[in-house]
Protein backbone atom coordinates (compact mmCIF):
# COMPACT_ATOMS: atom_id res chain seq x y z
CA MET A 1 -24.84 244.23 155.99
CA GLY A 2 -22.56 241.18 156.84
CA LYS A 3 -23.91 238.49 159.14
CA GLY A 4 -21.63 239.33 162.01
CA LEU A 5 -22.99 242.86 162.44
CA SER A 6 -26.58 241.63 161.83
CA LEU A 7 -26.67 238.95 164.57
CA TRP A 8 -25.21 241.59 167.01
CA PHE A 9 -28.03 244.12 166.16
CA ALA A 10 -30.54 241.08 166.40
CA CYS A 11 -29.19 239.64 169.77
CA SER A 12 -28.53 243.41 171.54
CA SER A 13 -32.00 243.92 170.44
CA ILE A 14 -33.14 241.03 172.03
CA LEU A 15 -31.03 241.21 175.36
CA ILE A 16 -32.54 244.97 175.64
CA LEU A 17 -35.92 243.85 175.12
CA THR A 18 -35.79 240.66 177.59
CA ALA A 19 -33.87 243.51 180.35
CA ALA A 20 -36.96 245.81 179.51
CA SER A 21 -39.38 242.76 180.09
CA ILE A 22 -37.88 241.84 183.37
CA SER A 23 -37.76 245.55 184.61
CA ILE A 24 -41.79 245.99 184.18
CA SER A 25 -42.29 244.44 187.61
CA TYR A 26 -39.57 246.65 189.16
CA ASN A 27 -39.18 249.65 187.22
CA ILE A 28 -41.84 251.39 184.58
CA TRP A 29 -39.26 254.35 184.09
CA LEU A 30 -36.39 252.10 183.43
CA ALA A 31 -38.31 249.69 181.35
CA LEU A 32 -39.86 252.45 179.64
CA LEU A 33 -35.94 253.76 178.94
CA LEU A 34 -35.17 250.13 178.13
CA GLY A 35 -37.92 250.36 175.28
CA ILE A 36 -36.69 253.67 173.69
CA LEU A 37 -33.01 252.30 173.96
CA CYS A 38 -33.82 249.25 171.58
CA ILE A 39 -35.61 251.37 169.70
CA LEU A 40 -32.91 253.42 168.80
CA ASN A 41 -30.52 250.45 168.70
CA ILE A 42 -33.21 248.61 165.79
CA GLY A 43 -33.25 252.41 163.93
CA TRP A 44 -29.24 252.72 164.23
CA GLY A 45 -29.05 248.82 162.44
CA PHE A 46 -31.39 250.31 159.55
CA ILE A 47 -29.40 253.54 159.29
CA LEU A 48 -25.92 251.79 159.11
CA LYS A 49 -27.34 248.90 156.91
CA ALA A 50 -28.70 251.94 154.19
CA ARG A 51 -25.01 253.61 154.60
CA LEU A 52 -23.33 250.58 153.94
CA ARG A 53 -25.31 249.74 150.90
CA ARG A 54 -25.04 253.44 149.49
CA LYS A 55 -21.38 252.82 149.57
CA ALA A 56 -21.42 249.15 147.99
CA GLU A 57 -23.41 250.91 145.37
CA ALA A 58 -21.44 254.19 144.84
CA ARG A 59 -18.15 251.35 144.68
CA ALA A 60 -19.92 249.62 141.92
CA GLN A 61 -20.90 252.23 139.82
CA GLN A 62 -17.30 253.91 139.61
CA PRO A 63 -15.02 252.62 136.54
CA SER A 64 -12.29 250.49 137.24
């Protein structure tokens, strides 16, 4: 995964968790929704990283 994409997932997760922590005092359901959204965002990042790694490994094994 490139540095830009990694930075995107890190910053977006921080922003979502910040929003969740702020929303705790206003609406617990919104905080829970944002927490689940953050977990899904982190999971999506790991899935994308694994797919890109597998694709790069497959390209490296192909004869030129």
